[in-house]
CSV table of C-alpha atoms in Angstrom, one decimal:
chain,number,residue,atom,x,y,z
A,1,MET,CA,121.7,84.7,100.1
A,2,ASN,CA,124.9,85.7,98.8
A,3,ILE,CA,125.1,89.2,97.2
A,4,GLY,CA,127.7,90.1,95.7
A,5,LEU,CA,128.3,94.2,95.0
A,6,THR,CA,129.6,96.1,92.1
A,7,TYR,CA,130.6,99.2,92.1
A,8,ASP,CA,133.1,102.2,90.5
A,9,LEU,CA,135.3,103.3,93.5
A,10,ARG,CA,136.4,107.0,92.5
A,11,GLN,CA,138.9,107.0,94.4
A,12,ASP,CA,140.3,104.2,92.5
A,13,TYR,CA,139.8,106.2,89.0
A,14,LEU,CA,141.4,108.7,90.3
A,15,ALA,CA,144.6,107.1,91.6
A,16,ALA,CA,144.7,106.4,87.9
A,17,GLY,CA,145.1,109.8,86.0
A,18,PHE,CA,141.4,110.7,85.7
A,19,THR,CA,139.9,114.0,86.7
A,20,MET,CA,137.5,115.3,89.3
A,21,GLU,CA,134.9,116.0,86.3
A,22,GLN,CA,135.4,112.5,84.9
A,23,THR,CA,135.0,111.0,87.9
A,24,ALA,CA,132.0,112.9,89.2
A,25,GLU,CA,129.8,109.6,89.2
A,26,LEU,CA,131.6,107.5,90.6
A,27,ASP,CA,130.7,106.3,94.2
A,28,LYS,CA,133.2,107.1,97.8
A,29,PRO,CA,133.7,104.6,100.4
A,30,GLU,CA,130.7,105.0,102.3
A,31,THR,CA,128.7,104.8,99.8
A,32,ILE,CA,129.9,100.9,99.3
A,33,ASP,CA,129.6,100.8,103.0
A,34,GLY,CA,126.4,102.3,103.9
A,35,ILE,CA,125.0,99.4,101.0
A,36,GLU,CA,126.8,96.6,102.5
A,37,ASN,CA,125.8,97.4,106.1
A,38,ALA,CA,122.3,97.8,105.1
A,39,LEU,CA,121.9,94.2,103.8
A,40,THR,CA,124.1,92.7,106.2
A,41,GLY,CA,121.5,93.7,108.3
A,42,LEU,CA,118.6,93.0,106.4
A,43,GLY,CA,120.5,89.2,106.8
A,44,PHE,CA,122.4,88.5,103.0
A,45,GLU,CA,125.8,87.7,103.0
A,46,VAL,CA,127.5,90.2,100.9
A,47,THR,CA,131.0,90.2,98.3
A,48,ARG,CA,131.7,93.1,97.3
A,49,ILE,CA,132.8,92.6,93.7
A,50,GLY,CA,133.9,95.9,92.2
A,51,SER,CA,133.9,97.7,88.8
A,52,ALA,CA,133.2,95.6,85.5
A,53,ARG,CA,136.6,94.6,85.2
A,54,ASN,CA,136.7,93.0,88.4
A,55,LEU,CA,133.3,91.4,87.7
A,56,ALA,CA,134.4,90.3,84.7
A,57,ARG,CA,137.7,88.5,85.8
A,58,LEU,CA,136.2,86.6,88.4
A,59,LEU,CA,132.8,85.5,86.5
A,60,ASP,CA,135.7,84.2,84.1
A,61,LYS,CA,136.6,82.3,87.0
A,62,GLY,CA,133.9,80.5,87.6
A,63,LYS,CA,132.4,82.7,90.4
A,64,ARG,CA,128.6,83.1,91.2
A,65,TRP,CA,126.5,85.0,93.7
A,66,ASP,CA,122.4,84.6,93.9
A,67,MET,CA,122.0,88.1,93.0
A,68,VAL,CA,124.0,91.4,92.6
A,69,PHE,CA,123.7,94.7,93.8
A,70,ASN,CA,124.6,96.7,91.0
A,71,ILE,CA,125.6,100.2,91.1
A,72,CYS,CA,128.2,100.3,88.4
A,73,GLU,CA,128.3,103.6,86.7
A,74,GLY,CA,131.2,102.9,84.3
A,75,MET,CA,133.4,105.5,82.0
A,76,PHE,CA,133.5,105.6,78.5
A,77,GLY,CA,130.4,105.7,75.9
A,78,SER,CA,126.2,105.9,75.9
A,79,GLY,CA,126.1,102.6,77.1
A,80,ARG,CA,128.4,102.5,80.0
A,81,GLU,CA,125.8,102.2,82.5
A,82,SER,CA,124.6,99.0,80.6
A,83,LEU,CA,127.8,96.6,80.7
A,84,VAL,CA,127.6,95.0,83.9
A,85,PRO,CA,123.5,93.9,83.4
A,86,CYS,CA,125.0,92.2,79.6
A,87,LEU,CA,127.4,90.4,81.5
A,88,LEU,CA,125.1,89.0,84.4
A,89,ASP,CA,122.5,88.5,82.0
A,90,TYR,CA,124.9,86.1,80.2
A,91,TYR,CA,125.4,84.3,83.3
A,92,GLN,CA,122.3,84.1,83.9
A,93,ILE,CA,122.5,86.0,87.5
A,94,PRO,CA,119.9,88.4,88.6
A,95,TYR,CA,120.4,92.1,89.8
A,96,VAL,CA,118.7,94.8,91.0
A,97,PHE,CA,118.3,98.1,89.2
A,98,SER,CA,117.2,98.5,85.6
A,99,ASP,CA,117.9,95.6,82.7
A,100,PRO,CA,121.0,97.1,79.8
A,101,ALA,CA,118.2,98.5,77.7
A,102,VAL,CA,116.5,100.3,79.9
A,103,LEU,CA,119.8,102.4,81.2
A,104,ALA,CA,121.2,102.7,78.2
A,105,LEU,CA,117.5,104.5,76.9
A,106,CYS,CA,117.8,106.5,80.4
A,107,LEU,CA,121.4,107.4,79.8
A,108,ASP,CA,120.6,108.9,76.2
A,109,LYS,CA,118.7,111.5,77.0
A,110,GLY,CA,117.6,112.6,73.6
A,111,ARG,CA,116.5,109.1,73.4
A,112,SER,CA,114.6,108.5,76.6
A,113,LYS,CA,112.8,112.4,76.0
A,114,GLN,CA,112.0,111.2,72.4
A,115,ILE,CA,109.7,108.7,73.9
A,116,VAL,CA,108.3,110.2,76.5
A,117,ARG,CA,107.0,112.6,74.1
A,118,ASP,CA,105.7,109.8,72.6
A,119,MET,CA,104.1,108.5,75.0
A,120,ASN,CA,101.9,112.1,74.9
A,121,LEU,CA,103.4,113.4,78.3
A,122,PRO,CA,105.0,116.7,78.8
A,123,THR,CA,108.8,117.4,77.4
A,124,GLY,CA,108.9,120.8,76.3
A,125,TRP,CA,110.1,121.8,72.7
A,126,PHE,CA,114.3,119.6,72.5
A,127,GLN,CA,116.5,118.4,70.1
A,128,VAL,CA,120.0,116.4,69.6
A,129,ILE,CA,122.5,118.0,67.7
A,130,GLY,CA,125.8,115.9,67.1
A,131,SER,CA,128.1,119.0,65.6
A,132,VAL,CA,128.2,122.5,65.3
A,133,SER,CA,127.5,121.8,61.7
A,134,ASP,CA,123.6,121.1,62.8
A,135,LEU,CA,122.7,124.0,64.8
A,136,LYS,CA,122.8,125.7,61.1
A,137,GLN,CA,119.1,123.5,60.8
A,138,ILE,CA,117.8,124.0,63.8
A,139,GLU,CA,115.7,126.6,64.9
A,140,PRO,CA,116.1,126.8,68.7
A,141,VAL,CA,113.0,128.3,71.5
A,142,PHE,CA,115.5,130.5,73.7
A,143,PRO,CA,115.6,131.0,76.3
A,144,ALA,CA,117.5,127.4,75.5
A,145,PHE,CA,119.5,125.0,77.7
A,146,VAL,CA,122.6,122.9,76.8
A,147,LYS,CA,124.0,120.1,77.7
A,148,PRO,CA,126.0,116.5,76.8
A,149,ALA,CA,123.3,113.8,76.0
A,150,ALA,CA,124.8,111.1,78.1
A,151,GLU,CA,126.0,112.7,81.3
A,152,GLY,CA,124.9,112.3,84.7
A,153,THR,CA,125.3,114.2,88.1
A,154,GLY,CA,125.0,118.1,86.2
A,155,LYS,CA,128.4,117.5,83.9
A,156,GLY,CA,128.7,120.1,81.4
A,157,ILE,CA,125.8,122.2,82.8
A,158,ASP,CA,126.3,125.4,85.1
A,159,GLN,CA,125.1,129.0,84.5
A,160,LYS,CA,126.5,129.4,81.4
A,161,SER,CA,124.0,126.3,80.3
A,162,VAL,CA,121.2,128.8,79.5
A,163,VAL,CA,121.5,130.5,76.4
A,164,HIS,CA,119.4,133.6,74.9
A,165,ASP,CA,120.8,133.8,71.6
A,166,PRO,CA,122.4,131.6,68.8
A,167,TRP,CA,125.5,133.4,69.2
A,168,GLU,CA,126.0,132.1,73.2
A,169,LEU,CA,124.1,128.7,72.2
A,170,LEU,CA,127.3,128.7,69.4
A,171,SER,CA,129.8,128.9,72.2
A,172,VAL,CA,128.5,126.8,74.7
A,173,CYS,CA,128.1,124.3,72.2
A,174,THR,CA,131.9,124.4,70.4
A,175,ASP,CA,132.6,124.4,74.3
A,176,LEU,CA,130.9,121.2,75.2
A,177,PHE,CA,131.3,119.3,72.1
A,178,THR,CA,135.5,119.7,72.7
A,179,ARG,CA,135.4,119.2,76.5
A,180,PHE,CA,133.0,115.8,75.9
A,181,ASN,CA,133.0,114.5,72.3
A,182,GLN,CA,129.5,113.3,72.3
A,183,PRO,CA,125.5,114.4,71.2
A,184,LEU,CA,124.8,117.6,72.8
A,185,LEU,CA,120.6,118.3,73.8
A,186,ILE,CA,119.0,121.7,73.2
A,187,GLU,CA,116.1,122.0,74.7
A,188,GLU,CA,113.7,124.2,76.1
A,189,PHE,CA,114.7,126.5,79.3
A,190,LEU,CA,111.9,125.5,81.8
A,191,PRO,CA,112.0,128.5,84.0
A,192,GLY,CA,109.5,127.2,87.4
A,193,THR,CA,110.5,124.9,90.1
A,194,GLU,CA,112.7,121.6,89.9
A,195,VAL,CA,111.7,119.0,91.6
A,196,THR,CA,112.9,115.3,91.7
A,197,VAL,CA,110.6,112.4,92.5
A,198,GLY,CA,112.0,109.1,94.4
A,199,ILE,CA,110.1,106.1,92.8
A,200,VAL,CA,111.3,102.1,94.4
A,201,GLY,CA,109.2,99.1,92.5
A,202,SER,CA,108.4,97.7,89.0
A,203,LYS,CA,106.1,97.8,86.3
A,204,ASP,CA,102.5,97.6,87.7
A,205,TRP,CA,103.6,97.8,92.3
A,206,ALA,CA,106.0,101.3,90.9
A,207,GLU,CA,105.5,103.5,93.7
A,208,PRO,CA,106.2,106.9,94.6
A,209,VAL,CA,108.0,107.9,97.7
A,210,ALA,CA,108.4,111.9,98.2
A,211,THR,CA,108.3,114.4,96.1
A,212,MET,CA,111.6,117.0,96.7
A,213,GLU,CA,111.8,120.5,95.5
A,214,LEU,CA,114.7,121.9,94.8
A,215,VAL,CA,115.3,125.6,96.7
A,216,PHE,CA,118.9,127.3,95.4
A,217,ARG,CA,120.0,129.5,96.9
A,218,ASP,CA,121.5,131.5,94.1
A,219,GLU,CA,122.1,130.0,91.6
A,220,ASN,CA,119.2,127.7,89.5
A,221,ILE,CA,121.0,125.3,87.9
A,222,TYR,CA,121.7,122.6,89.0
A,223,SER,CA,124.9,121.6,88.0
A,224,CYS,CA,127.9,119.0,89.3
A,225,SER,CA,129.1,122.5,91.6
A,226,VAL,CA,126.1,122.9,93.0
A,227,LYS,CA,125.8,119.3,94.2
A,228,GLU,CA,128.9,119.1,95.2
A,229,ASN,CA,128.3,121.9,97.6
A,230,TYR,CA,124.4,121.2,97.8
A,231,LEU,CA,125.1,121.5,102.0
A,232,GLU,CA,125.9,125.8,101.0
A,233,LYS,CA,123.8,126.4,97.2
A,234,VAL,CA,120.3,124.6,97.5
A,235,GLN,CA,117.7,123.6,100.3
A,236,TYR,CA,115.8,120.4,99.8
A,237,ARG,CA,112.5,120.1,100.8
A,238,LEU,CA,109.4,117.6,100.6
A,239,VAL,CA,106.4,118.8,97.9
A,240,LEU,CA,102.8,118.4,99.1
A,241,GLY,CA,99.4,118.9,97.6
A,242,ASP,CA,98.8,119.5,94.3
A,243,LEU,CA,101.9,119.8,93.0
A,244,LYS,CA,103.5,116.9,94.6
A,245,ASN,CA,100.0,114.7,92.8
A,246,GLN,CA,100.7,116.3,89.8
A,247,ALA,CA,104.8,114.9,90.2
A,248,GLU,CA,104.1,111.9,91.5
A,249,ASP,CA,101.5,111.3,88.2
A,250,LEU,CA,103.7,112.3,85.7
A,251,ALA,CA,107.0,110.4,87.0
A,252,LEU,CA,105.0,107.2,87.6
A,253,LYS,CA,103.6,107.2,84.0
A,254,ILE,CA,107.8,108.5,82.6
A,255,TRP,CA,109.0,105.5,84.8
A,256,GLN,CA,106.5,102.9,84.6
A,257,GLY,CA,106.3,103.8,80.7
A,258,LEU,CA,110.3,103.2,79.9
A,259,GLY,CA,110.3,100.3,81.8
A,260,CYS,CA,112.5,101.1,84.7
A,261,MET,CA,113.2,98.6,88.3
A,262,ASP,CA,113.4,98.9,91.3
A,263,GLY,CA,114.0,102.1,92.6
A,264,GLY,CA,115.7,105.4,90.9
A,265,ARG,CA,114.3,109.3,90.5
A,266,VAL,CA,112.5,111.5,87.7
A,267,ASP,CA,113.2,115.0,87.4
A,268,LEU,CA,111.2,117.5,87.2
A,269,ARG,CA,110.6,121.2,86.0
A,270,GLN,CA,107.8,123.4,85.6
A,271,ASP,CA,107.4,125.1,82.1
A,272,GLN,CA,106.8,129.0,82.3
A,273,ASN,CA,103.0,128.1,82.4
A,274,GLY,CA,103.4,126.0,85.5
A,275,CYS,CA,103.2,122.6,83.8
A,276,MET,CA,105.3,119.9,85.2
A,277,THR,CA,107.3,118.8,82.3
A,278,PHE,CA,110.4,116.2,81.9
A,279,ILE,CA,113.9,116.9,82.6
A,280,GLU,CA,115.4,113.0,83.1
A,281,VAL,CA,115.1,110.1,84.9
A,282,ASN,CA,118.0,108.3,86.5
A,283,PRO,CA,117.7,104.2,87.0
A,284,LEU,CA,120.9,104.4,88.5
A,285,ALA,CA,120.4,107.0,91.5
A,286,GLY,CA,123.5,108.2,93.9
A,287,LEU,CA,122.9,105.7,96.8
A,288,ASN,CA,125.7,107.9,99.1
A,289,PRO,CA,123.1,107.7,102.8
A,290,VAL,CA,124.1,111.4,103.6
A,291,HIS,CA,124.1,113.4,100.2
A,292,SER,CA,122.5,111.5,97.5
A,293,ASP,CA,118.8,112.6,96.0
A,294,LEU,CA,116.8,109.4,96.4
A,295,PRO,CA,118.6,108.7,100.3
A,296,ILE,CA,117.3,112.4,100.9
A,297,LEU,CA,113.7,112.7,99.8
A,298,SER,CA,113.7,109.0,101.6
A,299,ARG,CA,114.5,110.3,104.9
A,300,LEU,CA,112.6,113.8,104.5
A,301,ALA,CA,109.2,111.3,103.7
A,302,GLY,CA,110.0,109.3,107.4
A,303,TRP,CA,111.8,106.0,105.9
A,304,SER,CA,115.3,105.2,106.7
A,305,TYR,CA,118.1,104.9,104.5
A,306,ASP,CA,117.7,100.5,105.5
A,307,ASP,CA,114.2,101.1,104.4
A,308,LEU,CA,114.9,102.2,100.9
A,309,ILE,CA,117.5,99.4,100.5
A,310,LYS,CA,115.0,97.0,101.9
A,311,THR,CA,111.9,98.3,99.7
A,312,ILE,CA,114.8,97.7,96.7
A,313,MET,CA,115.3,94.6,96.9
A,314,ASP,CA,111.9,94.1,97.8
A,315,SER,CA,111.4,94.8,94.1
A,316,ALA,CA,114.4,92.9,93.5
A,317,LEU,CA,113.6,89.4,94.5
A,318,ARG,CA,109.6,90.0,93.7
A,319,ARG,CA,111.1,90.5,89.9
A,320,SER,CA,112.8,87.5,90.2
A,321,GLY,CA,110.9,84.8,92.4
A,322,LEU,CA,112.9,85.1,95.5
A,323,LYS,CA,112.5,86.2,99.3
A,324,LEU,CA,113.7,88.3,101.6
A,325,PRO,CA,116.3,86.2,103.9
A,326,GLU,CA,114.4,84.9,107.4
A,327,LYS,CA,115.7,87.2,109.9
A,328,THR,CA,114.2,90.1,108.3
A,329,GLY,CA,110.8,88.9,109.6
A,330,SER,CA,107.8,90.6,108.4
A,331,TRP,CA,108.2,94.9,107.8
A,332,GLN,CA,106.1,97.3,106.3
A,333,LYS,CA,107.5,100.6,104.6
A,334,PRO,CA,106.9,104.1,106.2
A,335,ASP,CA,103.3,105.2,106.2
A,336,ASN,CA,103.7,108.9,104.6
A,337,ARG,CA,100.0,109.0,103.5
A,338,SER,CA,100.4,111.6,106.0
A,339,LEU,CA,102.3,114.7,104.2
A,340,ASN,CA,99.7,114.1,101.5
A,341,PRO,CA,96.9,117.0,102.7
A,342,LEU,CA,94.8,116.0,99.2
A,343,PRO,CA,92.5,112.9,99.7
A,344,GLU,CA,93.2,110.5,96.9
A,345,THR,CA,90.2,110.7,94.6
A,346,GLU,CA,89.5,110.2,91.2
A,347,SER,CA,90.8,114.0,90.0
A,348,SER,CA,94.4,113.3,91.9
A,349,PRO,CA,96.8,112.8,91.4
A,350,ARG,CA,96.5,109.9,88.5
A,351,SER,CA,94.6,112.1,86.2
A,352,LEU,CA,96.2,115.9,87.2
A,353,VAL,CA,99.0,115.4,84.0
A,354,GLN,CA,96.2,115.4,81.8
A,355,GLN,CA,93.8,117.9,83.6
A,356,LYS,CA,97.0,120.6,84.2
A,357,CYS,CA,99.7,120.0,81.1
A,358,SER,CA,97.2,118.7,78.3
């Protein structure tokens, strides 16, 4: 089975004149190598395609693949992550990860929060504004948190993102509108523990991998700078017990409710009452074998990188009516049940969100 691999290589865009901030979401060569090696080890034949532009050129020449493993982030617009899936849908080629509508929805943080709020799940107060003049029409809850509405990897986020009064809010919004030229999300600042929940699978067979807490050494904002220097600025550790159950219950409901597929992360943070609250969802999560959050939390839970890629592929193939190559043999996901000291009862974990945050 031939798997095409689509990606945006950061060094290519830097060489073309884009800045470090503009290319923060794009991938390093070791990410592409890691995915290719994992897929090859599973028995797939891998063809490197590269960017959406390369994909379009090859499709026009008649090239086809049995499936495409897509991690293209794109560069422009709130629909940039949807470009590759749109092309593949047009040519009826199955692919890994979520469809164009889901990717566009989840990249637009305001709209995804609206849907999660309509699902009666905890989101906190938020408002999307399209210009500085819109500030006159809202009544923010201070302290508030401000960020671009359609960016990832902590772009546009730093310690100044937490604002305490209208003057700070105006200053930060003015700066972000100038730098990113897109709507801004203003939301209630959540002061508690921040976690990210890894999810694998799709629809009813989706399940959590693990929940990982972000323990900040000095700053308490998971900014682009912190992510780039994570060894010095943040410590990662598994969350267990009641907090794990509450986080995974909420994350799974969000993942399924938004229609996300195959693998990704849901980011949550506790509000002032200790209730796990939705921040955002990443259905196209980073897959660098060493420093991306999803592989890190999987590793903490006892999964190898190959385990993670195989589980993601199994979900994508299942959705498409395909099967893993014969050479992979029988395989079962790592058993991480011992990481959770609480028994699975009717009160844990599936009803915890309603019990604690209603």
